[in-house]
Coordinates of C-alpha atoms and ligand atoms in Angstrom, one line a residue:
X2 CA -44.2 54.3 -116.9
X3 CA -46.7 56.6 -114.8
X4 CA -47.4 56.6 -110.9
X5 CA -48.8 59.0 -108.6
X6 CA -46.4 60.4 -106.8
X7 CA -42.8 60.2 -107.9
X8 CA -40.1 60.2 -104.6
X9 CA -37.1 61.5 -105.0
X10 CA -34.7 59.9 -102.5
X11 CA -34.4 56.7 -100.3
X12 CA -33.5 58.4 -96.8
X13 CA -36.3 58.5 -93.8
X14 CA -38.4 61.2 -95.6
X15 CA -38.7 59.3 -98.8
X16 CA -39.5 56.1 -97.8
X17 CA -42.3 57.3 -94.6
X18 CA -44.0 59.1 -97.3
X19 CA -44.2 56.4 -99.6
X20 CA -45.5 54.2 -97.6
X21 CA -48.1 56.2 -95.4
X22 CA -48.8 57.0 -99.5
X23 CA -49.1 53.2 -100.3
X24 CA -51.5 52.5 -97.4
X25 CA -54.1 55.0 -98.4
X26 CA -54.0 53.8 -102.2
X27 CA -51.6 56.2 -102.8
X28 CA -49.1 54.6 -105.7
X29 CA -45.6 55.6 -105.8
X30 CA -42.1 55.5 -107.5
X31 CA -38.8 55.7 -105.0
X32 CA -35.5 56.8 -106.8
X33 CA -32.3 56.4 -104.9
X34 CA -29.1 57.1 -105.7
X35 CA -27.4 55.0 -103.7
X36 CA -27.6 51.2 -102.8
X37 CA -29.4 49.8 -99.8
X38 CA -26.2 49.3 -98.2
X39 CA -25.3 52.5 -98.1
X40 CA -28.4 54.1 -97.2
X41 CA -28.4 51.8 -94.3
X42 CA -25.0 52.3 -93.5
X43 CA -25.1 56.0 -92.7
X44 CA -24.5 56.6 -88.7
X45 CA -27.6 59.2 -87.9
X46 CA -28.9 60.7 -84.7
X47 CA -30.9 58.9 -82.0
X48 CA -33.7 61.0 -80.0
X49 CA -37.4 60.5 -81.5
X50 CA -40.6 62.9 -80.7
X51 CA -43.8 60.7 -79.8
X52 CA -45.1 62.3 -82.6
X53 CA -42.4 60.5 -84.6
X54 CA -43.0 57.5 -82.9
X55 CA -46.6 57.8 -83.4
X56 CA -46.2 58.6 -87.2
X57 CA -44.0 55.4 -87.6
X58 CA -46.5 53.1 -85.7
X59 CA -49.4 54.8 -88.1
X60 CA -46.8 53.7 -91.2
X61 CA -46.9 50.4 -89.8
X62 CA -43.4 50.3 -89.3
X63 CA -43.0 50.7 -85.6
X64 CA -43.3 47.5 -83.9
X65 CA -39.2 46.7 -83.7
X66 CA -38.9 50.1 -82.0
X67 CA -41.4 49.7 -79.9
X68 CA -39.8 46.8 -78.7
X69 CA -35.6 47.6 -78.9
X70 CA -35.9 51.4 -78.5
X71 CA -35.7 52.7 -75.1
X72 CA -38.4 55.5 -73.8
X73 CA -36.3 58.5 -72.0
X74 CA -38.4 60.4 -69.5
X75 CA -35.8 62.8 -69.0
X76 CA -32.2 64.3 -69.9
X77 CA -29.7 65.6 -68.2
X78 CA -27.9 69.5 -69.0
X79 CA -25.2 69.8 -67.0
X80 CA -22.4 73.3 -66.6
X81 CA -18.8 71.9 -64.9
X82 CA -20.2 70.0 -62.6
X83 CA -24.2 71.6 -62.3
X84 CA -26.5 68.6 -63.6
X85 CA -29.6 70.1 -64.2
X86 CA -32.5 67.3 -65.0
X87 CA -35.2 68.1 -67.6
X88 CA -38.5 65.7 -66.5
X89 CA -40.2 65.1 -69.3
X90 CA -43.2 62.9 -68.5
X91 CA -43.5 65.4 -65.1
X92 CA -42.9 68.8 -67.1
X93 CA -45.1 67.8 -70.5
X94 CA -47.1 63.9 -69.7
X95 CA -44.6 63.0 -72.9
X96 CA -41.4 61.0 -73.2
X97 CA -39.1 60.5 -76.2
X98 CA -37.6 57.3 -77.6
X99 CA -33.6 56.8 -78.3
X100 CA -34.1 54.5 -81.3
X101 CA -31.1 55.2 -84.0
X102 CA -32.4 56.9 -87.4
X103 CA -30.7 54.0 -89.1
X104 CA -32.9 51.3 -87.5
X105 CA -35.7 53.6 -88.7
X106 CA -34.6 53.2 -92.0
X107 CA -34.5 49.7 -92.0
X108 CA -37.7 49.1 -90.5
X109 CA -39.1 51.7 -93.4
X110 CA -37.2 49.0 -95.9
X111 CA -38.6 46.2 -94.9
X112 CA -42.2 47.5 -94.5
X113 CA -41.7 48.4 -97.4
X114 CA -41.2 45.7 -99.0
X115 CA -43.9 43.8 -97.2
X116 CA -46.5 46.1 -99.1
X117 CA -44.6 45.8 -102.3
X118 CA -44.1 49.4 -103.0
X119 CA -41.7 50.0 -105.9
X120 CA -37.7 51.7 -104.6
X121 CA -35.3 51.7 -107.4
X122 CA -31.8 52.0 -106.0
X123 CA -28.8 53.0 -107.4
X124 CA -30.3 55.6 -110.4
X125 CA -28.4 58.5 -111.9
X126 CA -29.0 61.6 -113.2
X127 CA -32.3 62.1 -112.0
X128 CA -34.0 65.5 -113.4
X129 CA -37.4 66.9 -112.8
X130 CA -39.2 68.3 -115.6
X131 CA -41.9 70.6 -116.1
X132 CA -42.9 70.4 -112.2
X133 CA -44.7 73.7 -113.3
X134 CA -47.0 72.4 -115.5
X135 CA -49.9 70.2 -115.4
X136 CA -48.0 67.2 -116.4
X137 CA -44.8 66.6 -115.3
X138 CA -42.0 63.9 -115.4
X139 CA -38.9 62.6 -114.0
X140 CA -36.4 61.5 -115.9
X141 CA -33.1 59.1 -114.7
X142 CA -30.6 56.3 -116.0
X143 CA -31.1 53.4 -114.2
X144 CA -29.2 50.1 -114.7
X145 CA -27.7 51.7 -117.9
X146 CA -30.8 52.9 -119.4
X147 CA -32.2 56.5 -119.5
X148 CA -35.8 56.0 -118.0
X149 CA -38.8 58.8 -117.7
X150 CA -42.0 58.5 -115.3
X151 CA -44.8 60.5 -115.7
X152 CA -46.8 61.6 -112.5
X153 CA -48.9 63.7 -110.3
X154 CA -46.6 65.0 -108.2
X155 CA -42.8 65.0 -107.2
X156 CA -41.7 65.0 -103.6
X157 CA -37.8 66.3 -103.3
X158 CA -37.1 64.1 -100.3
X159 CA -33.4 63.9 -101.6
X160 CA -31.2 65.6 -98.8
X161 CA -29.4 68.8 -99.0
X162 CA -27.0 67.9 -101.8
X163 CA -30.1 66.4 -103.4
X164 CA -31.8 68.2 -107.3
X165 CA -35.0 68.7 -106.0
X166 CA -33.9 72.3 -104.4
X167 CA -31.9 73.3 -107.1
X168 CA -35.1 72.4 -109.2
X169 CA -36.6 75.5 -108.0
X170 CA -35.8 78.7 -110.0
X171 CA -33.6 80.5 -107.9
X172 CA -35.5 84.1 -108.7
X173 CA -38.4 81.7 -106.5
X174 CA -35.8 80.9 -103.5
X175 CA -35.3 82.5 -100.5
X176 CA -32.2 80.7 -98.3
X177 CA -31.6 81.6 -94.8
X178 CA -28.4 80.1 -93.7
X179 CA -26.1 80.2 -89.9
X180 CA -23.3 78.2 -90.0
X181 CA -21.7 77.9 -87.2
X182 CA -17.5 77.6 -86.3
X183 CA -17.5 74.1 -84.9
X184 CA -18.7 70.8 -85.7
X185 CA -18.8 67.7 -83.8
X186 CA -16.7 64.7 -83.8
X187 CA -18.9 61.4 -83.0
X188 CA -17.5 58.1 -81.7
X189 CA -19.6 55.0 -81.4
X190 CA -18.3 52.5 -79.0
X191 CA -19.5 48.9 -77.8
X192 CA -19.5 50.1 -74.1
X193 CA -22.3 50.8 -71.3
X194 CA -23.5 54.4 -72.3
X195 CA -21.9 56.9 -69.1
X196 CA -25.5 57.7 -67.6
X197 CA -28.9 56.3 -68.2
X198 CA -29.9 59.4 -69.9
X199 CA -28.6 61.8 -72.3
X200 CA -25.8 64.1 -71.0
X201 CA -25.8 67.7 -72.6
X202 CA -22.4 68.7 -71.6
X203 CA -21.2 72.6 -71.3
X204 CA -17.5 73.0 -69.8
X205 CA -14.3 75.3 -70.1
X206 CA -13.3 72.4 -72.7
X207 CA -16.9 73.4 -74.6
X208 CA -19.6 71.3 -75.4
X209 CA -20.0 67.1 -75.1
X210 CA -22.8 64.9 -75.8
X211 CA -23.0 61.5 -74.1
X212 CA -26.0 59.6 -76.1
X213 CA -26.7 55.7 -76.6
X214 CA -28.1 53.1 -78.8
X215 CA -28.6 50.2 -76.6
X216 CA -27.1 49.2 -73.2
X217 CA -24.3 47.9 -74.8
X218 CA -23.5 50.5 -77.6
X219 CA -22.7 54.2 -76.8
X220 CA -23.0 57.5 -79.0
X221 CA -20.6 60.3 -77.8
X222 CA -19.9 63.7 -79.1
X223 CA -17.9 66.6 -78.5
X224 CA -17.2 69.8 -80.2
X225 CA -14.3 70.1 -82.1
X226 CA -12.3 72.9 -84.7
X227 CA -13.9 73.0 -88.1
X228 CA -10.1 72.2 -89.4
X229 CA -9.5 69.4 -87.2
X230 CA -10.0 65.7 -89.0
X231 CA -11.2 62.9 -87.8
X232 CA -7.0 61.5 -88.5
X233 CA -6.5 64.1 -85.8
X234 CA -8.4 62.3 -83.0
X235 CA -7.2 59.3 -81.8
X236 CA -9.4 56.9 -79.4
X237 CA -7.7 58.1 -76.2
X238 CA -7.7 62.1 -77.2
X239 CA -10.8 61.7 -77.8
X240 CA -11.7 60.2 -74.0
X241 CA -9.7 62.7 -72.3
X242 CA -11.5 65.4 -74.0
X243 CA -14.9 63.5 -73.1
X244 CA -14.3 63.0 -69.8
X245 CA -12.8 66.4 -69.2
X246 CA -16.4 68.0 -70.2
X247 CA -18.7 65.5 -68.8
X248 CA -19.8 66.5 -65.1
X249 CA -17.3 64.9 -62.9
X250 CA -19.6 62.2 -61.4
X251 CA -20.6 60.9 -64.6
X252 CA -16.6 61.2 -65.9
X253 CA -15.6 59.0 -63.2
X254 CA -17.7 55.8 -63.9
X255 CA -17.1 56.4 -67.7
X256 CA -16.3 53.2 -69.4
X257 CA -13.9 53.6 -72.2
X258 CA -13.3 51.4 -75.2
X259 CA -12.1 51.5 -79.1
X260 CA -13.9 53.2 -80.8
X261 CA -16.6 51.4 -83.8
X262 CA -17.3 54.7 -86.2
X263 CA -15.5 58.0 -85.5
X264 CA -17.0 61.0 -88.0
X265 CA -16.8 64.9 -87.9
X266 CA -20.4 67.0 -89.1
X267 CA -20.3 70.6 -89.2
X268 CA -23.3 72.2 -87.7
X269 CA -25.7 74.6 -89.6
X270 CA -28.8 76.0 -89.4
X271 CA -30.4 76.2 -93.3
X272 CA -34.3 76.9 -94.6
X273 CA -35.1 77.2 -98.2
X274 CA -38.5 78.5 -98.5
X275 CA -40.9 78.0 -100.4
X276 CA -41.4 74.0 -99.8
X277 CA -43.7 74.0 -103.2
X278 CA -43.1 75.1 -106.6
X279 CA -46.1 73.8 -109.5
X280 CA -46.5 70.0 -108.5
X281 CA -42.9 70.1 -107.1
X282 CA -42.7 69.6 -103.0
X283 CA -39.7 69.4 -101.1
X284 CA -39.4 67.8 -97.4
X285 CA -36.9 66.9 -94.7
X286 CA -33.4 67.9 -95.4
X287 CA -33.6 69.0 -99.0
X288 CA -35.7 71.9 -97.9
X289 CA -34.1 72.7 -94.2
X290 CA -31.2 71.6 -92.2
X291 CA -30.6 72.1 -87.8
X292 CA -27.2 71.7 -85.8
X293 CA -28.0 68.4 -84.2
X294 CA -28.2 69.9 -81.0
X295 CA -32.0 70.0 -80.5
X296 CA -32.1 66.4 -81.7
X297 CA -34.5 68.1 -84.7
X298 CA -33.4 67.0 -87.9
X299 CA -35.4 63.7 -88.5
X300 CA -38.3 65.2 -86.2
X301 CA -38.9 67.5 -88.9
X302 CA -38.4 66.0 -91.6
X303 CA -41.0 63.4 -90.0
X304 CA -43.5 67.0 -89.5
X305 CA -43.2 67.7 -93.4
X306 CA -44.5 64.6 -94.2
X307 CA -47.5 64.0 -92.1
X308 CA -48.7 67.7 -93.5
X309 CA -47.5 65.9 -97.3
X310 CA -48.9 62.9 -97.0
X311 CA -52.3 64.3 -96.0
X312 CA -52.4 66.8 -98.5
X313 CA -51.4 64.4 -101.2
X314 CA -53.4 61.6 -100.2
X315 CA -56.9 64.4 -100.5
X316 CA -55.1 65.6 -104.3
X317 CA -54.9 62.3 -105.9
X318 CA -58.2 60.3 -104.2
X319 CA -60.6 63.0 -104.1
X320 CA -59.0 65.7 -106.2
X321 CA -59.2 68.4 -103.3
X322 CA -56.3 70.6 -103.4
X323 CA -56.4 72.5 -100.3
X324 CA -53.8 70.8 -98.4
X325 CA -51.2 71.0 -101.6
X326 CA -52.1 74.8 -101.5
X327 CA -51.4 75.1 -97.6
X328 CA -48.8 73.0 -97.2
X329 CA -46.0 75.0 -97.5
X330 CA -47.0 77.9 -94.9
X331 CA -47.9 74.6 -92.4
X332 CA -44.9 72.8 -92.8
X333 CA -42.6 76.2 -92.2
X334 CA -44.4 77.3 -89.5
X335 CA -43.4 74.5 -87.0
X336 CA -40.2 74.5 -89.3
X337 CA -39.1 77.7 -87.9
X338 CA -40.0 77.1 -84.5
X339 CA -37.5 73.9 -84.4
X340 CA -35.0 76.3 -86.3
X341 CA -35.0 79.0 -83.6
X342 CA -34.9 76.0 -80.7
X343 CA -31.8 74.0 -82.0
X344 CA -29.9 77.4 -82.4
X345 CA -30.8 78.4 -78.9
X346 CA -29.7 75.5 -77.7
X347 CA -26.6 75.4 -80.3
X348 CA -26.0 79.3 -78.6
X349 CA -26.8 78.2 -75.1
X350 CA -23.4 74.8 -74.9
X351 CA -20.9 75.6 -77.0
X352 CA -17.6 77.4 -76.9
X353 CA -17.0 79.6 -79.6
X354 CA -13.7 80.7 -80.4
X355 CA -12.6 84.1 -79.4
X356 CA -15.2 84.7 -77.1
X357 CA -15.0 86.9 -74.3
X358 CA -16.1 86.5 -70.4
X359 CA -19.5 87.5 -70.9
X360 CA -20.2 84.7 -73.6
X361 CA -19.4 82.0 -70.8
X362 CA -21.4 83.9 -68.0
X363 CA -24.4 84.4 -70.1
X364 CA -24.4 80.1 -70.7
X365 CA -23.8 79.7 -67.3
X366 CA -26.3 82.1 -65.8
X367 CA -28.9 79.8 -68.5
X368 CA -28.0 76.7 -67.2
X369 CA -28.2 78.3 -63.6
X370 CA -32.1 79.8 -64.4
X371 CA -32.8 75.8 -65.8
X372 CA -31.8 74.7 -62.4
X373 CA -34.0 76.8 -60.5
X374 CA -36.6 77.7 -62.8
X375 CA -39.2 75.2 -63.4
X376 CA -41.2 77.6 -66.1
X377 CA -37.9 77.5 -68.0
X378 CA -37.4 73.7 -67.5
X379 CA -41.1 73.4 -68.8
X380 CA -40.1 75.7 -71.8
X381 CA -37.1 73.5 -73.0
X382 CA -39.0 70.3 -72.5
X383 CA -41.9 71.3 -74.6
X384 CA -39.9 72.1 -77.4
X385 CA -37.3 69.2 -76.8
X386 CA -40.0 66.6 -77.0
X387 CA -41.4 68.2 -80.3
X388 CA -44.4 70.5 -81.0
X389 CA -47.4 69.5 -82.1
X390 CA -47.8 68.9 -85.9
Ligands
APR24 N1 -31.3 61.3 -106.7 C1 -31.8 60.3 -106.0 N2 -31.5 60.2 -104.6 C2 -30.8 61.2 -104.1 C3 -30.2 62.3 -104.8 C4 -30.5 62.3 -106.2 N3 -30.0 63.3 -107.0 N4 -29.5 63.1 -104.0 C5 -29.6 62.5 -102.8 N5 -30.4 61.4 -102.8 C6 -30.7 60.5 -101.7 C7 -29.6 60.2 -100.7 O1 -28.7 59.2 -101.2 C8 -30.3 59.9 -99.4 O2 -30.5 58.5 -99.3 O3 -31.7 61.1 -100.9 C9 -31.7 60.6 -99.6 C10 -31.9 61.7 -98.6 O4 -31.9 61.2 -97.3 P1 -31.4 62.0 -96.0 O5 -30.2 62.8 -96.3 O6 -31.3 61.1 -94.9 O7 -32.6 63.1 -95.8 P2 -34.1 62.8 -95.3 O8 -34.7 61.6 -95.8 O9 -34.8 64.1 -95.5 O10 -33.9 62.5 -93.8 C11 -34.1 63.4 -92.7 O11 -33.0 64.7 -91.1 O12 -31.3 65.9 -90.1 C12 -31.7 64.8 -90.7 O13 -30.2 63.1 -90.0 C13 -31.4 63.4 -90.3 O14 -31.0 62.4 -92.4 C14 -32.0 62.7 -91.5 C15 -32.9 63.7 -92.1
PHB25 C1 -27.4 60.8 -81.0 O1 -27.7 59.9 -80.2 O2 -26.8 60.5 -82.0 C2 -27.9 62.1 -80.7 C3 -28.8 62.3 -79.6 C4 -29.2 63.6 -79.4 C5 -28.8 64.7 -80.1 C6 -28.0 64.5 -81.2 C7 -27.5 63.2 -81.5 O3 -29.2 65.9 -79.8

């Protein structure tokens, strides 16, 4: 078997690349390791760049959103009870859309499958070979049989835990890691969301998140231990904490309800640099990773591809390799830029443990300056409603 492009991974990154790929004559080979179901299962974060929704609508794949997402114009930081508003559209002429990652996903399925573009689930052992040389090949058992495709190229769109990385000789890698002493616990619930727009929370209890998916269905977060379990939260701890961070006009009109999906993700900040090795190119979460605070990760890993796609599309249909050559130093440059934003904002709500005074003044006084700074307001929407590509 031979395509163009071999994909490795089935996530948002994966399947946006092969089908912007697919539309330009671009043919390509999907590996996943897991089923459909479970791809689709997966409980992802919500906030989308109008670059993102711009990309999605060039992919042909962004008509449901269009019509079920809901454009934000704004979002709310708030400090006790200081509720600072961020205006987008005034502050930057852009808005974002709150459309969840996993609708994404299956709008990517079925386009898709509409265009007839080839996604194997379910494959094993997957190992890229030779991605050094002029003609390399991925090999992988799939429905009990050991399989090889030869290709082009390989994009490592497989996640962090994914083989494309590791693919990379490590005396090649540089890693650049933060992780942070918290993660967040998440609850989805069928109730009205607590405010029409996003709520990021700071308080004496540390950092909330009050997010939706629809009118009906609400995303909450707040920051919890890195020890605690999910067993340890029960529906109504879980409330009282929310409500004792949210501002306390929002708190008082919060509708409660049992809870539909109730996780814990630790936050980090992770870049693995270079994103190309031979013919091998990684993108999305295999090659960087953001606390969720910035609402970055899918943002970026959207960036990566429109650089990818570009420079792959040129390679294969007109043999110009400019854009392979460039496309690592493109795609890290904004990279970084969302890196040092979600940590900022990561630094600028949360509680960390053991802190002294001065750590709560000094995210006070920021929220303070947001509130009476509209240079500073501009600043955080800019970056919050994505840089350019
Ligand atoms: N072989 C084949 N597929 C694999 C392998 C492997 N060895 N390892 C992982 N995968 C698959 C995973 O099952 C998953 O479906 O690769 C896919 C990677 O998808 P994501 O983890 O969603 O990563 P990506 O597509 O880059 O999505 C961007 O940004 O911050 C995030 O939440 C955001 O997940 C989103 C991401
Ligand atoms: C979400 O809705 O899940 C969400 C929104 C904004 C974030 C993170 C997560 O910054």
């Amino acid at each position: 078997m031979r395509t163009d492009v071999v994909i490795i991974g089935g996530g948002p990154s994966g399947l946006l690349l092969s089908q912007l790929l697919n539309r330009a004559g671009v043919d390509t080979v999907v590996l996943e390791r897991a089923s459909r179901a479970h791809v689709l299962g997966r409980i992802r974060a919500g906030v989308l760049e109008a670059g993102t929704v711009g990309m999605l609508q060039q992919a042909g794949a962004g008509d449901r959103m269009l019509r079920e997402g809901m454009p934000h114009d704004g979002c709310i930081f708030s400090d006790d009870d200081l509720m600072v508003r961020i205006d987008f559209a005034e502050l930057t002429g852009k808005t974002v859309m709150v459309y969840g990652q996993t609708e994404v996903t299956a709008d990517l399925y079925a386009a898709q499958d509409a265009i007839g573009a080839t996604i194997l689930h379910e494959v094993s052992d997957v190992a890229i070979r030779d991605a050094d040389t002029d003609a390399p090949f991925v090999a992988f058992t799939h429905e009990g049989a050991r399989k090889r495709i030869d290709c082009a190229y390989v994009a490592g769109c497989d996640g962090f835990h994914g083989v494309s990385r590791k693919t990379i000789p490590e005396s090649v890698r540089r890693e650049h890691e933060r992780v942070y002493p918290f993660g967040w616990l998440g609850v989805l619930s069928r109730t009205p969301p607590a405010h029409e727009e996003l709520i990021y929370a700071n308080s004496a209890n540390g950092f909330a998140l009050a997010s939706m998916r629809n009118p009906m269905l609400s995303r909450y977060y707040v920051q919890v231990p890195l020890s605690d379990r999910v067993e340890d939260w029960s529906d109504d701890r879980f409330w009282e904490r929310l409500t004792s961070c949210l501002p306390r006009e929002v708190a008082g009109t919060l509708v409660t309800g049992p809870s539909v999906e109730k996780s814990i993700a630790p936050l980090r900040s992770f870049v693995s640099e270079p994103l190309r090795w031979g013919r091998l190119f990684l993108v999305g979460d295999a090659a960087h990773i953001v606390p969720p605070t910035g609402a970055k990760g899918l943002n970026l890993a959207v960036s990566d591809v429109f650089y990818l796609h570009q420079a792959l599309i040129r390679a294969v249909r007109h043999g110009e390799t400019d854009g392979i050559d460039s496309y690592s130093a493109r795609a890290l440059g904004r990279i970084w830029k969302a890196m040092r934003f979600s940590w900022s904002m990561t630094m600028m709500l949360h509680r960390f443990d053991g802190e002294d005074s001065f750590a709560a003044e000094m995210r006070k006084a920021t929220l303070l300056h947001l509130a009476q700074s509209e240079t500073a307001r501009r600043d955080l929407a800019e970056n919050y409603i994505g840089l350019p590509f």
